[in-house]
Amino acid sequence: MLSYAALIRTLTEPVTAVLAVLAVFSTAWFALSFARPLAPPIVAWVPVPLSFGLAALAAERVARTAALAAPTRLFWRRLAVALGVMTLALISNGHDALSGPGAPHQQVEPLTILMYLAGLMVALWALLRLPGAPRSRKVRLTLGLDSGVVMLAGGLFVGYFTVYGSPEALSATGSAWWALTVITLGFLTILAVVKLALSGNGTLDRGALSVLGLAALAGALGGALMPVIQSKPYLHVGHVSVPAAAFLAAVSAGLQRRTGTAQVPLPRPRRPFSLLPYAAIVATDALLLFATRSASSQIRLVVIGTIALTALVVMRQIAAFYDNANLLARLDASMLEVSRHEQRFRSLVQNSSDVITINDVDGKYVYISPSVEAILGISVRQWLGRPVHDFVHPDDRDALMEMSHRLRERPGVTATCQVRMRHADGGWRWAEVVSTNRMDDPTVRGIVSNTRDITETKRFQDELAHQATHDALTLLANRTLFTEQASGALSAGGGVSLALIDLDDFKTINDRLGHAVGDAVLVAVAGRLRKCARPGDSVARLGGDEFAVLLRDVTPKQADRIVEQIITVLGAPVNVEGHDLLVQASIGLVDGEPGMGSSELLRRADVAMYAAKEQGRSRCVRYAAEMDLRAIEYAQLGAELRRAVDSGELFLMYQPVVTLPAGEVSAVEALVRWQHPERGLVSPAEFVPVAERNGTIVQLGAWVLREACRQMVEWRQTYGDAAPSRVGVNVSARQLREPGFAQTVADVLHETGLGPGDLLVEITETAVFDGGPALEAVHALRELGVSVALDDFGTGHSSLGLLRTCPVDVLKVDKSFVDGVTGTVEQAAIATSLAHIAQALRLRAVAEGVETAAQAKRLYQLGYRLAQGFHFARPLSPEDVGSRLSARADAEKESPDSWDPPALAS
């Protein structure tokens, strides 16, 4: 398309500007000299050859432009030669016109005519040698017909004007050769225009091509002026046409030079037909009217009717052209859309992460998408013609065959299966195959499958399934999987036994050494249990420090031996981060029975395991039916105990702690009792272990603490200095480990008004031996001002180092050591040693369980100044204690110095 900016730049070039001036000068000179000559004729002839010479230079400049394509440069070089030859012809023509007898005249010598023909032939040869775009046979036929129409119309014009104007041309030029030359030039020009306008060319710039066609027409139309100037020998048609044609040729050359190397095919014209044939028809109709201007009216009427009919046919044909063009446009749009859909589908298939395949009725691959190489690493050609089962894992071929049978039932059926397919590396990849029977589709006639790599998905699913059924720490089966395994083993029959293993005092490891060490111990225990299990047995971690071993195909004796092995293996120290830890376990063993479920099996093992703990831990107890009765009784007792705390069934008894040797009440120890509405008085030996087991001990201990403090405040208010110096309250290990226990004590003291120094908290060695939160709670109690006593000292872990780490005030020596004080020296050695240790550490020692006067006397001799037991008083009700305190107060009034101050008061 002709660019306005490119045209402006071309017109401002020096050569083009000079040619424009020459063209304007020549045209003006011709017009002004038409009436009479203004100057010698040579003035009009000088610009003529000069113009074509400059045009030849412009064409040669284009031919030397390296940025243009080779065919384009070759055309302009040939055109430069043609313009050069025409320049010589014009110089010779000027010489002919200005020399010889009768000059100036319009006569042309034969040499000049030959030179004109030679130049025109070279130009025509350059045009005809231009490569054209490839066309179909139909298009070539259309172009041939259009060219025939144009050539015929041109022939009519040339023939008519030859007959009409040849006498004038002959008289003007003095030679019939010049008329023949004009006729020939006209035909050749028409041929060139047909070549350029109808055929087109993809080599030349479209704008340059159009301007070059105008240059050819300008040169050819100059011959039409010959009859006008036959009486003016000083004028020549070339004075006007040649500078104009040269100017247009130079403009065409400039436009071509600016196109650069980007040679693109001509865009498809908007008009669905060429105007040139129809212009030729219009021109012929005009010629017909002109030729019959002197004919009769009847003939002119026929001519006009014929012209009108021709016009209607032309308009009808043009309308048909536009209709066809619209249809073709819609067809092209549809084909383009189809092509886009096809390309999109092809792109999706070729670039999809899934593999698209088509298998024939025999199961052989007839098509497979290229994505198979990316997924399975096997090239497409290795698949084609081979059956599916060649690439499927042998264990999965049955599933594939089953799917194949379902697909062949009827067309349109869709089936899915998951199989492992061979990879080029020799491994296998999991694939999900979704297939549809398209045998009824004539374009397919096969089984269309979409195969997706699900290897990672399967791996994630397996990992999730493993995580859902296995313990993350020990990698053992968890409770869910173990329950399923137990159910399967019980359903299969055979000898089945279950060993439920609970680690004893495992919480102390976490509290003292941290959870990291505790986790390492659990992992070590899991490894040892795996080694004890036989092939086919199952080991699981049910939660916390609880493990289970399911023994299959085993007799009771074999199960006993395996459990003994487990106890032995677990008894070996576990070294974790430099700590040699002793791991002990309580094991409940139960044998499976016909019709038993996994839940019942676990329940019985749990009952047996708790029985093992009650019997002293670090042992195995086999389940017996009577254990259920005891477990039910314990469960019922635990539920009733929870109710008893709130319903007022509990009450406190107080056992005095007396001074030696006088036996005066120094302090009291609060002891909880339970008056059951149906069972009567329930022994603490029965309900305290139940409270420890179900956690009620925390609630029970808080009630005892509050009630004892309240009673102590009441005695102080009633009896003054005659009241006990302190009240002792037993605190369990569970209470000490409760967060905020020290704050609970502080709140009770504040609520009741009892001073911290009036409260003695009695704890066991076991509760604080392993340190942790329990020992921290003891320190917090001491910071409150509360005294601490180690109860039953010597029966627990009995570490003298505990007396340095645990801030205690009182040692309460257990009854088992007091019983032997009246025997041999060896029997009394421990009680004697403990008295000396207490004295050395400035602790107060209290002898528990004194039952005889001899024991009391001997204890006094050993250095004990405080004691308690049935010899002095059994546990008393608050009222009985009050009676004793009242008698003591009366005695104090009568003889204030008759009694020693209580030893615990200082």
PDB file of N, CA and C in Angstrom, residues 333-353 356 367 369-370:
ATOM      1  N   ALA A 333     -13.764 -18.176   6.820  1.00  0.00           N
ATOM      2  CA  ALA A 333     -13.873 -18.014   8.265  1.00  0.00           C
ATOM      3  C   ALA A 333     -14.167 -19.350   8.944  1.00  0.00           C
ATOM      4  N   SER A 334     -15.079 -20.125   8.306  1.00  0.00           N
ATOM      5  CA  SER A 334     -15.406 -21.433   8.874  1.00  0.00           C
ATOM      6  C   SER A 334     -14.199 -22.362   8.830  1.00  0.00           C
ATOM      7  N   MET A 335     -13.535 -22.352   7.680  1.00  0.00           N
ATOM      8  CA  MET A 335     -12.349 -23.200   7.570  1.00  0.00           C
ATOM      9  C   MET A 335     -11.272 -22.762   8.547  1.00  0.00           C
ATOM     10  N   LEU A 336     -11.132 -21.446   8.746  1.00  0.00           N
ATOM     11  CA  LEU A 336     -10.156 -20.939   9.705  1.00  0.00           C
ATOM     12  C   LEU A 336     -10.507 -21.391  11.116  1.00  0.00           C
ATOM     13  N   GLU A 337     -11.801 -21.325  11.451  1.00  0.00           N
ATOM     14  CA  GLU A 337     -12.231 -21.751  12.777  1.00  0.00           C
ATOM     15  C   GLU A 337     -12.009 -23.247  12.962  1.00  0.00           C
ATOM     16  N   VAL A 338     -12.339 -24.012  11.887  1.00  0.00           N
ATOM     17  CA  VAL A 338     -12.092 -25.455  11.952  1.00  0.00           C
ATOM     18  C   VAL A 338     -10.607 -25.732  12.116  1.00  0.00           C
ATOM     19  N   SER A 339      -9.809 -24.973  11.363  1.00  0.00           N
ATOM     20  CA  SER A 339      -8.357 -25.147  11.468  1.00  0.00           C
ATOM     21  C   SER A 339      -7.865 -24.803  12.865  1.00  0.00           C
ATOM     22  N   ARG A 340      -8.420 -23.732  13.442  1.00  0.00           N
ATOM     23  CA  ARG A 340      -8.020 -23.364  14.799  1.00  0.00           C
ATOM     24  C   ARG A 340      -8.411 -24.440  15.797  1.00  0.00           C
ATOM     25  N   HIS A 341      -9.635 -24.969  15.645  1.00  0.00           N
ATOM     26  CA  HIS A 341     -10.065 -26.046  16.538  1.00  0.00           C
ATOM     27  C   HIS A 341      -9.158 -27.266  16.382  1.00  0.00           C
ATOM     28  N   GLU A 342      -8.839 -27.568  15.146  1.00  0.00           N
ATOM     29  CA  GLU A 342      -7.981 -28.713  14.889  1.00  0.00           C
ATOM     30  C   GLU A 342      -6.596 -28.499  15.490  1.00  0.00           C
ATOM     31  N   GLN A 343      -6.059 -27.290  15.277  1.00  0.00           N
ATOM     32  CA  GLN A 343      -4.752 -26.993  15.848  1.00  0.00           C
ATOM     33  C   GLN A 343      -4.793 -27.017  17.371  1.00  0.00           C
ATOM     34  N   ARG A 344      -5.898 -26.471  17.946  1.00  0.00           N
ATOM     35  CA  ARG A 344      -6.023 -26.476  19.394  1.00  0.00           C
ATOM     36  C   ARG A 344      -6.097 -27.905  19.928  1.00  0.00           C
ATOM     37  N   PHE A 345      -6.908 -28.727  19.246  1.00  0.00           N
ATOM     38  CA  PHE A 345      -7.036 -30.119  19.671  1.00  0.00           C
ATOM     39  C   PHE A 345      -5.704 -30.849  19.535  1.00  0.00           C
ATOM     40  N   ARG A 346      -5.020 -30.609  18.397  1.00  0.00           N
ATOM     41  CA  ARG A 346      -3.727 -31.255  18.200  1.00  0.00           C
ATOM     42  C   ARG A 346      -2.727 -30.804  19.258  1.00  0.00           C
ATOM     43  N   SER A 347      -2.755 -29.508  19.574  1.00  0.00           N
ATOM     44  CA  SER A 347      -1.843 -28.992  20.600  1.00  0.00           C
ATOM     45  C   SER A 347      -2.163 -29.598  21.960  1.00  0.00           C
ATOM     46  N   LEU A 348      -3.474 -29.697  22.274  1.00  0.00           N
ATOM     47  CA  LEU A 348      -3.856 -30.286  23.561  1.00  0.00           C
ATOM     48  C   LEU A 348      -3.413 -31.740  23.654  1.00  0.00           C
ATOM     49  N   VAL A 349      -3.618 -32.478  22.569  1.00  0.00           N
ATOM     50  CA  VAL A 349      -3.253 -33.894  22.584  1.00  0.00           C
ATOM     51  C   VAL A 349      -1.745 -34.067  22.685  1.00  0.00           C
ATOM     52  N   GLN A 350      -0.998 -33.277  21.883  1.00  0.00           N
ATOM     53  CA  GLN A 350       0.446 -33.450  21.825  1.00  0.00           C
ATOM     54  C   GLN A 350       1.146 -32.920  23.061  1.00  0.00           C
ATOM     55  N   ASN A 351       0.560 -31.922  23.715  1.00  0.00           N
ATOM     56  CA  ASN A 351       1.219 -31.305  24.861  1.00  0.00           C
ATOM     57  C   ASN A 351       0.568 -31.664  26.192  1.00  0.00           C
ATOM     58  N   SER A 352      -0.429 -32.518  26.157  1.00  0.00           N
ATOM     59  CA  SER A 352      -1.112 -32.911  27.382  1.00  0.00           C
ATOM     60  C   SER A 352      -0.188 -33.788  28.229  1.00  0.00           C
ATOM     61  N   SER A 353      -0.355 -33.669  29.550  1.00  0.00           N
ATOM     62  CA  SER A 353       0.400 -34.548  30.442  1.00  0.00           C
ATOM     63  C   SER A 353      -0.177 -35.954  30.448  1.00  0.00           C
ATOM     64  N   ILE A 356      -3.004 -40.014  25.198  1.00  0.00           N
ATOM     65  CA  ILE A 356      -4.213 -40.372  24.457  1.00  0.00           C
ATOM     66  C   ILE A 356      -3.863 -41.511  23.520  1.00  0.00           C
ATOM     67  N   TYR A 367      -2.811 -45.633  17.536  1.00  0.00           N
ATOM     68  CA  TYR A 367      -2.419 -44.229  17.732  1.00  0.00           C
ATOM     69  C   TYR A 367      -2.030 -44.049  19.188  1.00  0.00           C
ATOM     70  N   SER A 369      -0.364 -40.623  21.628  1.00  0.00           N
ATOM     71  CA  SER A 369       0.090 -39.230  21.596  1.00  0.00           C
ATOM     72  C   SER A 369       1.566 -39.147  22.009  1.00  0.00           C
ATOM     73  N   PRO A 370       2.260 -38.113  21.525  1.00  0.00           N
ATOM     74  CA  PRO A 370       3.699 -37.984  21.824  1.00  0.00           C
ATOM     75  C   PRO A 370       4.027 -37.853  23.303  1.00  0.00           C
TER      76      PRO A 370
END
